PDB file of C-alpha atoms and ligand atoms in Angstrom:
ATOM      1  CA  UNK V  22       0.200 114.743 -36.674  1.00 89.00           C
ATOM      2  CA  UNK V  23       1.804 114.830 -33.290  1.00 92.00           C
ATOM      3  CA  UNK V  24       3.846 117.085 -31.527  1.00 95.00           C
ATOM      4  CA  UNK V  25       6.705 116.371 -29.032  1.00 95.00           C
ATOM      5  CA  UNK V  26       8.504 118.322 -26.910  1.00 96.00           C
ATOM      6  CA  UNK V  27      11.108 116.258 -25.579  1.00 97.00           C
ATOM      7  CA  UNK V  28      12.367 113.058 -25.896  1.00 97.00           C
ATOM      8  CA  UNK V  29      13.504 110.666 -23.258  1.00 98.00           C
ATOM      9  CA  UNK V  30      15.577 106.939 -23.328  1.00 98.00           C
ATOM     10  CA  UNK V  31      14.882 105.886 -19.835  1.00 98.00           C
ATOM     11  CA  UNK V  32      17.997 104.196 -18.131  1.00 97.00           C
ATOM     12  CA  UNK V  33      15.667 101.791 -16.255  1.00 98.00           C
ATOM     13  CA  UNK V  34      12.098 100.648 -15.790  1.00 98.00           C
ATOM     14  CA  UNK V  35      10.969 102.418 -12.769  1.00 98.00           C
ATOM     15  CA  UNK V  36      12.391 105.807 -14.538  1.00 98.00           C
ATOM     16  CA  UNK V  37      10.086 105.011 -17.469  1.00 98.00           C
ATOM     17  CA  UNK V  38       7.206 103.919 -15.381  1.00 98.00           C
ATOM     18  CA  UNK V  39       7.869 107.979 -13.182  1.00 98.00           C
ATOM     19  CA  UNK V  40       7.599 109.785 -16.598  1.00 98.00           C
ATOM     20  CA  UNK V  41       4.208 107.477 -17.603  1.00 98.00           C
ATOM     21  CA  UNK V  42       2.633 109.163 -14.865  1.00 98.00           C
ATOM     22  CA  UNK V  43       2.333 112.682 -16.545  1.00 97.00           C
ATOM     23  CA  UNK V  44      -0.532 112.878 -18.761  1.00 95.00           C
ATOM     24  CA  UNK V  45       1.502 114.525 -20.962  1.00 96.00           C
ATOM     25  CA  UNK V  46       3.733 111.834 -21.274  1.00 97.00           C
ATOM     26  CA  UNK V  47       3.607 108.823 -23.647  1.00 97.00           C
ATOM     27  CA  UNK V  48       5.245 105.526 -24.005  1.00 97.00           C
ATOM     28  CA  UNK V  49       6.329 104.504 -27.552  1.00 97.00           C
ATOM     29  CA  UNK V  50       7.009 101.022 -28.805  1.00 97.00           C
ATOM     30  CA  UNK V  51       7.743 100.866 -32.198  1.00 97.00           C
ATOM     31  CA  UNK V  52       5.751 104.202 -32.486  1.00 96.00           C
ATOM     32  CA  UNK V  53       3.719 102.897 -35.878  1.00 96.00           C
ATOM     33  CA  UNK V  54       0.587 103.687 -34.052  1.00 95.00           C
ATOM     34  CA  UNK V  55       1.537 106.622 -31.951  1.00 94.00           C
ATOM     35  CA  UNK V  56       2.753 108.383 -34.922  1.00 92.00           C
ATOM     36  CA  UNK V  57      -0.406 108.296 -36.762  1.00 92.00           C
ATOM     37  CA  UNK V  58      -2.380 110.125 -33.654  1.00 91.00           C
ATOM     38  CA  UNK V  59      -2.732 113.287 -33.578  1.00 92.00           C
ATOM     39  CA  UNK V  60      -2.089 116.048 -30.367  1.00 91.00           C
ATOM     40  CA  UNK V  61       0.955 116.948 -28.219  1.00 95.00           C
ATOM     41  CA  UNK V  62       3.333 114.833 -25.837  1.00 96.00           C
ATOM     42  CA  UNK V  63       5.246 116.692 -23.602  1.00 96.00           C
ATOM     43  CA  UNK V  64       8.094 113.634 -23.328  1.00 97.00           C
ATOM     44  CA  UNK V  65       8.027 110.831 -25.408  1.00 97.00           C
ATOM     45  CA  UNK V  66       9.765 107.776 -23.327  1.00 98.00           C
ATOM     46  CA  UNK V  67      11.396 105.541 -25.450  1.00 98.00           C
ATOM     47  CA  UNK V  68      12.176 102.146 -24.033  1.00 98.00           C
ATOM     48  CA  UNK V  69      14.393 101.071 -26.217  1.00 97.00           C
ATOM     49  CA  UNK V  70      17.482 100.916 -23.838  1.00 97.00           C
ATOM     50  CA  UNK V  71      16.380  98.526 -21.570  1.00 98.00           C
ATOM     51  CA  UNK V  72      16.930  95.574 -23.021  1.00 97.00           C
ATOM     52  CA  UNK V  73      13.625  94.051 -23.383  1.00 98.00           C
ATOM     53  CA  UNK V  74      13.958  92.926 -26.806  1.00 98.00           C
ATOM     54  CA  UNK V  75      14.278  89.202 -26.269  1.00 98.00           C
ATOM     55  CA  UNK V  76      12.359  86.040 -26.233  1.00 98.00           C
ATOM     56  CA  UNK V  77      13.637  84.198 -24.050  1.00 98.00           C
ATOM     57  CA  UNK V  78      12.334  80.175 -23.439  1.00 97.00           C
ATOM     58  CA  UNK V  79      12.609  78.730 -20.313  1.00 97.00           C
ATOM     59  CA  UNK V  80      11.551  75.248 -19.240  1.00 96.00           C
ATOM     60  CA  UNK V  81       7.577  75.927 -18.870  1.00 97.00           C
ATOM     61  CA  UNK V  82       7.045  79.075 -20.441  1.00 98.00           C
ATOM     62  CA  UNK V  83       8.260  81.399 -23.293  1.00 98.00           C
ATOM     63  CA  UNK V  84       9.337  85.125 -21.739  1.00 98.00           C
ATOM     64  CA  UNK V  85       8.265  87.853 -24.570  1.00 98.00           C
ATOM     65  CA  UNK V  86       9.919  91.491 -24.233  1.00 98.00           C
ATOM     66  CA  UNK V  87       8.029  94.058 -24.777  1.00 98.00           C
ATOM     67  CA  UNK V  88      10.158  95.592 -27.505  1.00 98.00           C
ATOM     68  CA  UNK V  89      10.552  92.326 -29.468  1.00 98.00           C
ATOM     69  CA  UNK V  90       8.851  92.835 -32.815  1.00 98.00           C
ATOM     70  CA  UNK V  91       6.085  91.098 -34.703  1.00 98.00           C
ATOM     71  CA  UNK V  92       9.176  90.069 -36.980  1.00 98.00           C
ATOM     72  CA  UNK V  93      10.733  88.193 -33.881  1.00 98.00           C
ATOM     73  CA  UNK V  94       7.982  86.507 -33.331  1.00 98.00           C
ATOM     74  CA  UNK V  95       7.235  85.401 -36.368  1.00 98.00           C
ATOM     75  CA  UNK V  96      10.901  84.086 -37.073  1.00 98.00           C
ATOM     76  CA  UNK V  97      11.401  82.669 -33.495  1.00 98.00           C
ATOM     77  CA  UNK V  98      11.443  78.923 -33.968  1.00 97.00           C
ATOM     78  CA  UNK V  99      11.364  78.062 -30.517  1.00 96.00           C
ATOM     79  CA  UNK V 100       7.963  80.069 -30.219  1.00 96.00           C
ATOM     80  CA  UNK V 101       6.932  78.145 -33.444  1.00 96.00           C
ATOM     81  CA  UNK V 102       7.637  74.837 -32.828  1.00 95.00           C
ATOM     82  CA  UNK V 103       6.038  74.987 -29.651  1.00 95.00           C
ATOM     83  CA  UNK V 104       2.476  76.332 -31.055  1.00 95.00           C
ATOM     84  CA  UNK V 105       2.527  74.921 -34.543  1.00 93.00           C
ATOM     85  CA  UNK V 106       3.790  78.173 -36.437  1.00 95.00           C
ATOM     86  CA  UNK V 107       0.459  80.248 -34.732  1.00 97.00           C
ATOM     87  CA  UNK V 108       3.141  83.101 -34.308  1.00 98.00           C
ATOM     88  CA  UNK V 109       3.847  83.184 -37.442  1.00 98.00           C
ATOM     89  CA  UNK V 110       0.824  82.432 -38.871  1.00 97.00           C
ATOM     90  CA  UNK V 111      -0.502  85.911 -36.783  1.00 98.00           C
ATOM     91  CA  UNK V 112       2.190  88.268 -37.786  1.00 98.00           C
ATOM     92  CA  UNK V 113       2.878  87.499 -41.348  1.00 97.00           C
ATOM     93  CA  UNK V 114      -0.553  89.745 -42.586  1.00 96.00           C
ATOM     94  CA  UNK V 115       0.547  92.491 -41.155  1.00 98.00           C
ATOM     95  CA  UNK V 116       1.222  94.943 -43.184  1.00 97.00           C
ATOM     96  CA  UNK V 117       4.961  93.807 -44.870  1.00 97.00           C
ATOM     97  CA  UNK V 118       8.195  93.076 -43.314  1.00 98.00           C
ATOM     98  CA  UNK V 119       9.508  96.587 -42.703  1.00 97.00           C
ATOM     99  CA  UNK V 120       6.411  97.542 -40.977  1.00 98.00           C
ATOM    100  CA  UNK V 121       7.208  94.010 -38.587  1.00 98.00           C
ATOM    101  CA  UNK V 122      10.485  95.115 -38.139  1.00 98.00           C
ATOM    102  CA  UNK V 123       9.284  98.080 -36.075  1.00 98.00           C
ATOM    103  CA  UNK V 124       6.115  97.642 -34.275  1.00 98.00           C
ATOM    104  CA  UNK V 125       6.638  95.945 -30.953  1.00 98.00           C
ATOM    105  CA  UNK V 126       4.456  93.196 -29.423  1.00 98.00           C
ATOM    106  CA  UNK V 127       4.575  95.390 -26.147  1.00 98.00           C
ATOM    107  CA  UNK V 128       2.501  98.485 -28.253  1.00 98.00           C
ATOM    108  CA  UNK V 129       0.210  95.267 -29.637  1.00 98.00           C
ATOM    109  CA  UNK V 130      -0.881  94.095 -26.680  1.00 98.00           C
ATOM    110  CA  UNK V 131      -0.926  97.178 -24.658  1.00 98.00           C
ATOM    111  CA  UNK V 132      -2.975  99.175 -26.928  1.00 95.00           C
ATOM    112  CA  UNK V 133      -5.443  96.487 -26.912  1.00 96.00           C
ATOM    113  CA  UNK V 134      -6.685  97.217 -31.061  1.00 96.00           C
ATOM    114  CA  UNK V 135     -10.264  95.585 -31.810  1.00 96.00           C
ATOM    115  CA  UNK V 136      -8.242  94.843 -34.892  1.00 97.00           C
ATOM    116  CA  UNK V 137      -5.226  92.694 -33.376  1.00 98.00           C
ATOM    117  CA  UNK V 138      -3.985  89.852 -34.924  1.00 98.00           C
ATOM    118  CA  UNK V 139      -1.381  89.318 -32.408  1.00 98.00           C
ATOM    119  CA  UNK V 140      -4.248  89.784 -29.018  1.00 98.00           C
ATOM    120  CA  UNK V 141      -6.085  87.171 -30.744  1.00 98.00           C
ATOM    121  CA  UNK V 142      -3.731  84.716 -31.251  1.00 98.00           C
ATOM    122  CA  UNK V 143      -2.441  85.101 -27.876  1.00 98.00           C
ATOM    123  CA  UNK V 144      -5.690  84.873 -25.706  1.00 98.00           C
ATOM    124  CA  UNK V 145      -5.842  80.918 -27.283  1.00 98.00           C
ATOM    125  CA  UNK V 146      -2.675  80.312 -25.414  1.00 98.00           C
ATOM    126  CA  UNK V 147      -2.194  80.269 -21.334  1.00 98.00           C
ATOM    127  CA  UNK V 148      -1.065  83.876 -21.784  1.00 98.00           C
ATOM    128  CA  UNK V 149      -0.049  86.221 -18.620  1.00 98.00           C
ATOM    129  CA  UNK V 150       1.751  90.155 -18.800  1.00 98.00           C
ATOM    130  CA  UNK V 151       3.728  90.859 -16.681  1.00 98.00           C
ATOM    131  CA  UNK V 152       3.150  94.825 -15.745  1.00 98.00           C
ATOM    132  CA  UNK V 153       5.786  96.980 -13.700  1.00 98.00           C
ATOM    133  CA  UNK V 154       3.181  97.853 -10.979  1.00 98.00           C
ATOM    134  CA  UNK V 155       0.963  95.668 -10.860  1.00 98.00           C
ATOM    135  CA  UNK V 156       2.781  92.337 -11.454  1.00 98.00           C
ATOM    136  CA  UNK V 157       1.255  89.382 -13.509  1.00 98.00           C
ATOM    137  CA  UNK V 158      -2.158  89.516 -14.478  1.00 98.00           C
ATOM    138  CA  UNK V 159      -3.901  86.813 -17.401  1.00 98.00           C
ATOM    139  CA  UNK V 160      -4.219  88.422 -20.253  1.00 98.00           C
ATOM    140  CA  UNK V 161      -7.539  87.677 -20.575  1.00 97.00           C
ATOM    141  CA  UNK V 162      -8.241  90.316 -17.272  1.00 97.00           C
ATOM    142  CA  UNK V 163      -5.857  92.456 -18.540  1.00 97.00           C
ATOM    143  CA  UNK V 164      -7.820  92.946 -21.885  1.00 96.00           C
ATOM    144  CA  UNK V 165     -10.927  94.255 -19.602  1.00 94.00           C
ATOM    145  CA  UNK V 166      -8.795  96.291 -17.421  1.00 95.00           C
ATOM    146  CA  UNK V 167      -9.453  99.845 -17.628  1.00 93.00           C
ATOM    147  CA  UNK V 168      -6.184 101.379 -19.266  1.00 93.00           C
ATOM    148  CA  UNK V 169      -4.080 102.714 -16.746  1.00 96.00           C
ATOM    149  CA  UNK V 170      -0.110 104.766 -16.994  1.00 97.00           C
ATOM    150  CA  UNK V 171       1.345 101.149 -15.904  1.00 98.00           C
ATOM    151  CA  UNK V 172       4.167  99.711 -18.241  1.00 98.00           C
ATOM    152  CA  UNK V 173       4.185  96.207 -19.637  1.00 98.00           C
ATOM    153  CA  UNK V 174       7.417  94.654 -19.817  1.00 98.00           C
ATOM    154  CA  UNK V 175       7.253  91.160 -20.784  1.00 98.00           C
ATOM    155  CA  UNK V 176       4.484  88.389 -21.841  1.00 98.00           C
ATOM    156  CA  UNK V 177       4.641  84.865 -20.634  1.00 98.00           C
ATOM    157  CA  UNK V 178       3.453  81.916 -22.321  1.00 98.00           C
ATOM    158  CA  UNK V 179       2.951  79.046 -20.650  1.00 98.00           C
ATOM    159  CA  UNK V 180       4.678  75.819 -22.516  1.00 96.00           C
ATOM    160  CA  UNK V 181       1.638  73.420 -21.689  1.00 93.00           C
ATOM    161  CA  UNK V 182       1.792  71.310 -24.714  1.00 91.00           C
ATOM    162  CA  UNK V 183      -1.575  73.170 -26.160  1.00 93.00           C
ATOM    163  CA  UNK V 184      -2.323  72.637 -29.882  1.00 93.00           C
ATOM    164  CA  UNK V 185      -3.073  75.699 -31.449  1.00 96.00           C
ATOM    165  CA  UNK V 186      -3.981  77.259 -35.135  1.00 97.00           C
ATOM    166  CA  UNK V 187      -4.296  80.491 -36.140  1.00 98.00           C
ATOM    167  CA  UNK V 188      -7.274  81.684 -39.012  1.00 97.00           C
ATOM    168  CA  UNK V 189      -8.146  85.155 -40.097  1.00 97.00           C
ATOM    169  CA  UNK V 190      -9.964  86.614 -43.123  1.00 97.00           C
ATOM    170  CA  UNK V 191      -9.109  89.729 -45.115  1.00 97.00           C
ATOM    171  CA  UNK V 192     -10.342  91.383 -48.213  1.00 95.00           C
ATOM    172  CA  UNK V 193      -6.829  91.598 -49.078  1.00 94.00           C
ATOM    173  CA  UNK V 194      -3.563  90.256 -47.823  1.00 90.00           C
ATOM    174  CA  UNK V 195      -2.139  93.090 -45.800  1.00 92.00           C
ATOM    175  CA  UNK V 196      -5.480  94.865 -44.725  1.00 96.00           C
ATOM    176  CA  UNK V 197      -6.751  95.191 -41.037  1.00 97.00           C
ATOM    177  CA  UNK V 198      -8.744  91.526 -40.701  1.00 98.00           C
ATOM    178  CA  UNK V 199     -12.592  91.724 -41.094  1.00 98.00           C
ATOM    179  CA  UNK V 200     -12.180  88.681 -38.434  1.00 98.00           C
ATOM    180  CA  UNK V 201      -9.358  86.479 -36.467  1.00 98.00           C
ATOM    181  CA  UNK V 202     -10.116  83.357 -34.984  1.00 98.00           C
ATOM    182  CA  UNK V 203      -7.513  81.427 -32.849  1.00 98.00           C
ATOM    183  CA  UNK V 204      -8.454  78.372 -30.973  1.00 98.00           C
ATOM    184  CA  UNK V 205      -6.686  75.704 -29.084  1.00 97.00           C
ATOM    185  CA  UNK V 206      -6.416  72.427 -27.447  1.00 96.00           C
ATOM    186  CA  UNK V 207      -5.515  70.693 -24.264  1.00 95.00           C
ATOM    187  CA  UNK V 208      -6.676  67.468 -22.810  1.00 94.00           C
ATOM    188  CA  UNK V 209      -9.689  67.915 -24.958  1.00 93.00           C
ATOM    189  CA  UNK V 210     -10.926  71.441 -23.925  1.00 96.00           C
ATOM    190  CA  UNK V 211     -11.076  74.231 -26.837  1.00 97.00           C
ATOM    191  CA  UNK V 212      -9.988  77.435 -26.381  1.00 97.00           C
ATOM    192  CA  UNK V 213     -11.655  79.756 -28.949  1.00 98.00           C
ATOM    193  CA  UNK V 214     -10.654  83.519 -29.459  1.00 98.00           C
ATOM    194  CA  UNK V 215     -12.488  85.253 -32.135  1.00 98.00           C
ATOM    195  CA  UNK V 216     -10.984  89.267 -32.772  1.00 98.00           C
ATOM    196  CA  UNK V 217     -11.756  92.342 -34.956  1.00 98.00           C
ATOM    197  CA  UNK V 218     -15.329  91.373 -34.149  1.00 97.00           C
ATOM    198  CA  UNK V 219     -14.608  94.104 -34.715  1.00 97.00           C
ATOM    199  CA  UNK V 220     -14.827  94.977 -31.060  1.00 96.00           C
ATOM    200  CA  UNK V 221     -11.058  93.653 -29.557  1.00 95.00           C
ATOM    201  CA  UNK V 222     -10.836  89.277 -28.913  1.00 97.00           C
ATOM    202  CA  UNK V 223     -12.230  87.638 -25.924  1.00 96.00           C
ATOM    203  CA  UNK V 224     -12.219  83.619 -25.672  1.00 96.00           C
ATOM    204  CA  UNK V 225     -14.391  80.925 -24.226  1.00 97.00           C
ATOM    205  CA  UNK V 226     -13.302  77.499 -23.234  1.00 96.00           C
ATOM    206  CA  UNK V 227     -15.383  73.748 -23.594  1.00 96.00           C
ATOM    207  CA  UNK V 228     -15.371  70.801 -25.215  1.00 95.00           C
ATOM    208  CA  UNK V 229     -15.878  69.952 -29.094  1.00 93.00           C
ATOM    209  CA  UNK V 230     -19.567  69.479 -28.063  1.00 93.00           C
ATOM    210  CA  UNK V 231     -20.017  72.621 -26.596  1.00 93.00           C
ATOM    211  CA  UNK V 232     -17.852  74.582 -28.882  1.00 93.00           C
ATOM    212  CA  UNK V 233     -20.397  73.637 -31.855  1.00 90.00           C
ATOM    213  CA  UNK V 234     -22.215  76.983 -31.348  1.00 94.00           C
ATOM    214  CA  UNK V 235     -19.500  78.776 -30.054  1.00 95.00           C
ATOM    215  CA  UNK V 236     -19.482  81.449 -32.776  1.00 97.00           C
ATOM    216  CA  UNK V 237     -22.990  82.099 -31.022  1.00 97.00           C
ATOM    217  CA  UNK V 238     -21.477  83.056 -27.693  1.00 96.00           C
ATOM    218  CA  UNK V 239     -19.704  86.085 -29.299  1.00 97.00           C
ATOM    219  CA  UNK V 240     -21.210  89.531 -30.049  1.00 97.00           C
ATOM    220  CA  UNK V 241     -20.239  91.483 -33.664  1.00 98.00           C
ATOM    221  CA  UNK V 242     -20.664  94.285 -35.085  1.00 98.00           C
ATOM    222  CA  UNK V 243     -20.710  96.429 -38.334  1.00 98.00           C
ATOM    223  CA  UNK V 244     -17.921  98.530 -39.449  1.00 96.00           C
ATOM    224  CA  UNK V 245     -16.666  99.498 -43.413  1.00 95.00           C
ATOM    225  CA  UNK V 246     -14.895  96.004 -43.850  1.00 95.00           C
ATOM    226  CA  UNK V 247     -18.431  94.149 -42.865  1.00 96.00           C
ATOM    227  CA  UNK V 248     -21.486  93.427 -41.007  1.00 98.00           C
ATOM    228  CA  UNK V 249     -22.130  91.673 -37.844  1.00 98.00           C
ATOM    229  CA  UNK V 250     -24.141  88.717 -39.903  1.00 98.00           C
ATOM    230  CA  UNK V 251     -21.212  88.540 -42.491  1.00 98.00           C
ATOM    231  CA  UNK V 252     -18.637  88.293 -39.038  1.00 98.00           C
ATOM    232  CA  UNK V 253     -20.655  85.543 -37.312  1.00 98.00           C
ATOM    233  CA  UNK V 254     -21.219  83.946 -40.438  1.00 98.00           C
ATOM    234  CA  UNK V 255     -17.042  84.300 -40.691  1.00 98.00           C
ATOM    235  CA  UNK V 256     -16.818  83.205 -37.001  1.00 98.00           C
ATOM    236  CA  UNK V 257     -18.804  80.071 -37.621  1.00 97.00           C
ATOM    237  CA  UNK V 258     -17.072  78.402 -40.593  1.00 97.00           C
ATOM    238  CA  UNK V 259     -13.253  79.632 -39.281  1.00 98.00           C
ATOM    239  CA  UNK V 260     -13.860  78.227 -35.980  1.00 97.00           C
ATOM    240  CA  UNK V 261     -15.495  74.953 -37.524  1.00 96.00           C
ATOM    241  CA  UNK V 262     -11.908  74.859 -39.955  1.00 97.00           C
ATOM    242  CA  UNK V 263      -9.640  75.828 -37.170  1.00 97.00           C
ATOM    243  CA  UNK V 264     -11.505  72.216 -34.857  1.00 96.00           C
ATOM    244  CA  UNK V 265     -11.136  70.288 -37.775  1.00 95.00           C
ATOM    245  CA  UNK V 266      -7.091  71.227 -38.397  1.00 96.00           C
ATOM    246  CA  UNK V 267      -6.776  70.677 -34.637  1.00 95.00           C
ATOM    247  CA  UNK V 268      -8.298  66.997 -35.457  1.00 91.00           C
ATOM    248  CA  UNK V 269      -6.709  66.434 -38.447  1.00 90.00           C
ATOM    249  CA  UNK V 270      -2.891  66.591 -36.929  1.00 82.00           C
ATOM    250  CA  UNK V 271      -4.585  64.579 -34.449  1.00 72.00           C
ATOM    251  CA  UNK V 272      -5.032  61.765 -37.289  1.00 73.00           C
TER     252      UNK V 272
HETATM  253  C1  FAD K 322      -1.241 100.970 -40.937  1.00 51.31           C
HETATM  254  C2  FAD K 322      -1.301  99.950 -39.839  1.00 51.31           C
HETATM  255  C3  FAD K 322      -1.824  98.702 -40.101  1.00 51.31           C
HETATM  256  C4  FAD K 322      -1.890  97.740 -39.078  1.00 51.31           C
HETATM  257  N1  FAD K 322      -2.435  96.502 -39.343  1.00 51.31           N
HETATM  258  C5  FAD K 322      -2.513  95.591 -38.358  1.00 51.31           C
HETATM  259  C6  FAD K 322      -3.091  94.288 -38.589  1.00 51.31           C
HETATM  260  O1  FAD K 322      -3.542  93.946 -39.681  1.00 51.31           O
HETATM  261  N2  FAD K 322      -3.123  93.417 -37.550  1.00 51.31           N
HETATM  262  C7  FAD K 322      -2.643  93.742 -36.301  1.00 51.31           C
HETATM  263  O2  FAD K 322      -2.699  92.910 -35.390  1.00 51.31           O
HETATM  264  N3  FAD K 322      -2.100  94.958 -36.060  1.00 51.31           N
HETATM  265  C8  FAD K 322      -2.038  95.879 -37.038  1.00 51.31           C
HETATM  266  N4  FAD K 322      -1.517  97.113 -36.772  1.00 51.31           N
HETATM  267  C9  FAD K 322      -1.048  97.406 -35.394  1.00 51.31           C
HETATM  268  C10 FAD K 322       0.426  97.116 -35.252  1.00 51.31           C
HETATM  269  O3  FAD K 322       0.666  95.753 -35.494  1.00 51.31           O
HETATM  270  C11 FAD K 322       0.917  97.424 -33.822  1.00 51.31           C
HETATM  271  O4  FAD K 322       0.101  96.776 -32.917  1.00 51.31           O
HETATM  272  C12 FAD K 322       0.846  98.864 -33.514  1.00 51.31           C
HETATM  273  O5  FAD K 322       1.574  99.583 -34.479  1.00 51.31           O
HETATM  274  C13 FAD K 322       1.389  99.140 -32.093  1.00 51.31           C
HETATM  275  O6  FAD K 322       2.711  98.686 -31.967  1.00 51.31           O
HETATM  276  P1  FAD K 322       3.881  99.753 -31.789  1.00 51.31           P
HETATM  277  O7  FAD K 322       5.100  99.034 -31.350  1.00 51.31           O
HETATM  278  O8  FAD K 322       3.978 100.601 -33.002  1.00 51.31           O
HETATM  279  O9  FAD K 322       3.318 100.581 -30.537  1.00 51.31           O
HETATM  280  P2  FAD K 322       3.266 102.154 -30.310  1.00 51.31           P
HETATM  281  O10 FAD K 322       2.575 102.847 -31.444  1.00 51.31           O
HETATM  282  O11 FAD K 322       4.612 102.643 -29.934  1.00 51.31           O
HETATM  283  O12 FAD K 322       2.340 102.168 -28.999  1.00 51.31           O
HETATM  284  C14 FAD K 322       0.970 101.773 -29.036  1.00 51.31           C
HETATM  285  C15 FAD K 322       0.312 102.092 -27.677  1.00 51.31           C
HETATM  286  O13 FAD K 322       0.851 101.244 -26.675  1.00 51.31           O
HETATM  287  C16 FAD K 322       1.517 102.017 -25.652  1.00 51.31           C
HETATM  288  N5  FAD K 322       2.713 101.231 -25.327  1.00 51.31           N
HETATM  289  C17 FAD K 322       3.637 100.739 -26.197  1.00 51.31           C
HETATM  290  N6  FAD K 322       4.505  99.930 -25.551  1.00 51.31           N
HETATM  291  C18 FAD K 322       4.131  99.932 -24.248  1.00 51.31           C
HETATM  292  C19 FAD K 322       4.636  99.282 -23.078  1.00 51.31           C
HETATM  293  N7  FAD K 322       5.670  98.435 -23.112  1.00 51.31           N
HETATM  294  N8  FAD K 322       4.009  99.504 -21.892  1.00 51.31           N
HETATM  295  C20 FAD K 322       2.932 100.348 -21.839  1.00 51.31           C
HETATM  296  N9  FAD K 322       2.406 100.970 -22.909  1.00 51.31           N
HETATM  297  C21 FAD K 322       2.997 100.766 -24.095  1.00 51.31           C
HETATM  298  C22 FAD K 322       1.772 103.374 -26.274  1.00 51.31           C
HETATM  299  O14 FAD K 322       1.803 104.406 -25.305  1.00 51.31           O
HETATM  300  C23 FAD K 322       0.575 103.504 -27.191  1.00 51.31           C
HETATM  301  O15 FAD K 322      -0.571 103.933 -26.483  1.00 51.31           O
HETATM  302  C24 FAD K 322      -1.425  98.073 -37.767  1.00 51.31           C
HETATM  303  C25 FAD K 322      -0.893  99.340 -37.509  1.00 51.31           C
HETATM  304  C26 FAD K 322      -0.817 100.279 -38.524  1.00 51.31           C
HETATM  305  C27 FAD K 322      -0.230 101.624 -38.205  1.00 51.31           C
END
């Protein structure tokens, strides 16, 4: 269980990001993870009031809130149209709709879970976050980045005509994923991102040649939902299925 002390809805992001910089301190997004830790917070800053619950699309690129929900992005049409129903296709395992309804991409993507659907799916896609300090990094640096008190306020995705699909397995329909695979393609490169290795995703790009081993050029390991051999065994034929759906639209 956790503890707070007080509670805080920050009028703006640079008040939010002042208040991150206690250790005592935590952000909350939809607070479906934070609420299961255990400990004290000495403020809890909510950023609820500042208005980054909306997807926005612009011209070349889709601008994410960090407060919009999985449920957003499953529904958004623009966001599915765009990427062949991959947002939906990422969200729609989690847990049930209520439990959408509350956790934020913003708490997905910070937290950076071994487990997450949503990292996965977005490290196939020209993915960048935008962070109040820092500015725009790729996602793909920001998942090694050492975690710092920064706050994320929006993810961009680049609308560059990418085909993408969107595969995980699960020993039952709302469970954490034994292993998601995501993989895309533009102007005949592959972009494959393989999570809940169960270490968090990470992608590699080539072509269809070179992606034939690509389950290879991962690393798994062994948890209670299944072994390393079982993942890259997983890894192999979802990544071999997700190439051939990629093809198939093709035809
Ligand atoms: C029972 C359960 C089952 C789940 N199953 C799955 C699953 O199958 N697949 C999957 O992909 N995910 C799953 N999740 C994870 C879930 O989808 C969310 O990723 C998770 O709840 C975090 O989102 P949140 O909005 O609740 O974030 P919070 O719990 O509010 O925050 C999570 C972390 O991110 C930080 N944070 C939040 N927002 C920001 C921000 N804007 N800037 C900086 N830091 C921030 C918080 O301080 C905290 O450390 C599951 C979670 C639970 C509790």
């Amino acid at each position: 269980m956790i503890t707070v002390r007080n509670y805080v809805k920050p009028a703006t992001v640079e008040e939010a990001y002042e208040l991150n910089q206690k250790r005592a301190n935590r952000v909350i997004g939809g607070m479906m993870w934070v609420r299961m830790s255990k400990g004290n917070v000495g403020t809890l800053i909510d950023l609820s009031g500042l208005g980054m619950d909306k997807i926005v699309e612009e011209e070349e690129q889709f601008r994410i809130g960090c407060m919009c929900t999985l449920r957003q992005l499953e529904q958004h049409e623009g966001l599915n149209s765009a990427f062949a129903g991959v947002f939906e296709e990422c969200t729609r395992h989690i847990v049930g709709v209520q439990f959408r309804n509350g956790a934020t991409v913003g708490g997905s993507v910070f937290g950076r879970f071994g487990f997450s659907d949503i990292l996965t799916a977005l490290l196939a896609l020209d993915t960048s976050v935008k962070l109040y300090k820092r500015g725009i990094v790729p996602l793909a640096e920001f998942v090694e980045m050492e975690r710092d008190r920064d706050i994320l306020e929006e993810i961009i995705v680049r609308k560059d005509k990418r085909r993408a699909v969107y595969f995980s397995e699960r020993m039952s329909s709302t469970d954490f994923p034994i292993l998601a695979c995501a993989v895309s393609e533009k102007d005949r490169v592959y972009r494959v991102s393989i999570g809940a290795r169960p270490m968090r995703a990470s992608c590699i790009e080539g072509t269809e040649e070179e992606m034939k081993d690509a389950y290879r050029r991962f690393s798994y390991g062994s948890n209670m939902r299944g072994s390393s051999e079982y993942r890259e065994h997983l890894a192999e034929v979802l990544i071999r299925r997700a190439i051939n759906a990629l093809k198939e639209r093709d035809a």
